[in-house]
Amino acid sequence: MVGKGYSLPRVVERDDYAAIRDRIIGLSHLHGLRCDWTETTRRRRFLLLWDPEGRVAARAIVPLYPGETPHLVDLLERGLTHLFGDDWLKD
């Protein structure tokens, strides 16, 4: 369990937006970060992660249909490694 009723999914399917989103939310809470989501297109969400001091810790694009754009999932995974650690999406 990750505070405030959040739990990390045990298996994250790389082609499942909801599983990726839930993993990001769970890890963000675990690391004391706040998530802000914005629809940038019909196929993507823009994500800002804020630290407790109100600074942007990371920016990322999260594809709504990750199975269609695996390269965007790879970029997302690499882009958040500095916050969540290596293989954060595979744990």
CSV table of C-alpha atoms in Angstrom, one decimal:
chain,number,residue,atom,x,y,z
A,1,MET,CA,0.0,0.0,0.0
A,2,VAL,CA,1.3,3.5,-0.9
A,3,GLY,CA,-0.3,6.0,1.5
A,4,LYS,CA,-3.8,7.5,1.2
A,5,GLY,CA,-5.4,4.4,-0.3
A,6,TYR,CA,-3.1,4.1,-3.3
A,7,SER,CA,-1.4,0.8,-4.2
A,8,LEU,CA,1.0,0.0,-7.0
A,9,PRO,CA,-0.3,-2.4,-9.6
A,10,ARG,CA,1.7,-5.7,-9.4
A,11,VAL,CA,1.9,-6.1,-13.1
A,12,VAL,CA,2.0,-3.1,-15.5
A,13,GLU,CA,1.1,-3.9,-19.0
A,14,ARG,CA,3.1,-1.5,-21.3
A,15,ASP,CA,0.1,-1.2,-23.6
A,16,ASP,CA,-2.4,-0.4,-20.9
A,17,TYR,CA,-2.8,3.4,-20.2
A,18,ALA,CA,-4.6,2.9,-16.9
A,19,ALA,CA,-1.9,0.6,-15.5
A,20,ILE,CA,0.8,3.1,-16.5
A,21,ARG,CA,-1.2,6.0,-15.1
A,22,ASP,CA,-1.8,4.2,-11.8
A,23,ARG,CA,1.9,3.3,-11.5
A,24,ILE,CA,2.9,6.9,-12.0
A,25,ILE,CA,0.3,8.1,-9.4
A,26,GLY,CA,1.4,5.5,-6.9
A,27,LEU,CA,5.1,6.2,-7.3
A,28,SER,CA,4.5,9.9,-7.2
A,29,HIS,CA,2.7,9.7,-3.8
A,30,LEU,CA,5.4,7.4,-2.5
A,31,HIS,CA,8.1,10.0,-3.5
A,32,GLY,CA,6.1,13.0,-2.2
A,33,LEU,CA,5.3,14.3,-5.7
A,34,ARG,CA,2.0,15.8,-7.0
A,35,CYS,CA,0.7,15.0,-10.4
A,36,ASP,CA,-1.0,17.4,-12.8
A,37,TRP,CA,-2.5,15.9,-15.9
A,38,THR,CA,-3.6,17.8,-19.0
A,39,GLU,CA,-5.0,16.6,-22.2
A,40,THR,CA,-2.7,17.7,-25.0
A,41,THR,CA,-4.3,15.7,-27.8
A,42,ARG,CA,-6.9,13.0,-28.1
A,43,ARG,CA,-4.1,10.5,-27.9
A,44,ARG,CA,-1.8,11.9,-25.3
A,45,ARG,CA,-1.7,13.4,-21.8
A,46,PHE,CA,0.9,15.9,-20.6
A,47,LEU,CA,2.1,15.2,-17.1
A,48,LEU,CA,3.8,17.6,-14.7
A,49,LEU,CA,5.2,16.2,-11.4
A,50,TRP,CA,5.7,18.8,-8.7
A,51,ASP,CA,8.0,18.4,-5.7
A,52,PRO,CA,6.9,19.5,-2.2
A,53,GLU,CA,8.5,22.9,-2.6
A,54,GLY,CA,6.3,23.6,-5.7
A,55,ARG,CA,9.0,23.1,-8.3
A,56,VAL,CA,8.5,21.0,-11.4
A,57,ALA,CA,10.4,17.7,-10.9
A,58,ALA,CA,9.6,16.3,-14.3
A,59,ARG,CA,7.5,16.7,-17.4
A,60,ALA,CA,6.3,13.8,-19.5
A,61,ILE,CA,4.0,12.8,-22.3
A,62,VAL,CA,1.8,9.8,-21.5
A,63,PRO,CA,0.2,8.1,-24.5
A,64,LEU,CA,-3.5,7.1,-24.1
A,65,TYR,CA,-2.9,4.2,-26.5
A,66,PRO,CA,0.5,3.0,-25.5
A,67,GLY,CA,0.3,-0.2,-27.5
A,68,GLU,CA,0.2,1.9,-30.7
A,69,THR,CA,3.2,4.0,-29.7
A,70,PRO,CA,5.7,1.8,-27.8
A,71,HIS,CA,8.5,4.3,-28.5
A,72,LEU,CA,6.6,6.9,-26.5
A,73,VAL,CA,6.3,4.4,-23.6
A,74,ASP,CA,10.1,3.9,-23.8
A,75,LEU,CA,10.7,7.7,-23.7
A,76,LEU,CA,8.3,8.0,-20.7
A,77,GLU,CA,10.1,5.2,-18.9
A,78,ARG,CA,13.5,6.7,-19.5
A,79,GLY,CA,12.2,10.3,-18.7
A,80,LEU,CA,11.0,9.4,-15.2
A,81,THR,CA,13.9,7.1,-14.3
A,82,HIS,CA,15.7,9.9,-12.4
A,83,LEU,CA,12.6,10.1,-10.0
A,84,PHE,CA,11.5,6.5,-9.8
A,85,GLY,CA,14.6,4.5,-10.5
A,86,ASP,CA,15.5,2.0,-13.2
A,87,ASP,CA,12.8,-0.2,-14.5
A,88,TRP,CA,10.1,1.6,-12.5
A,89,LEU,CA,7.6,0.6,-15.1
A,90,LYS,CA,8.6,-3.1,-15.0
A,91,ASP,CA,8.5,-3.6,-11.2
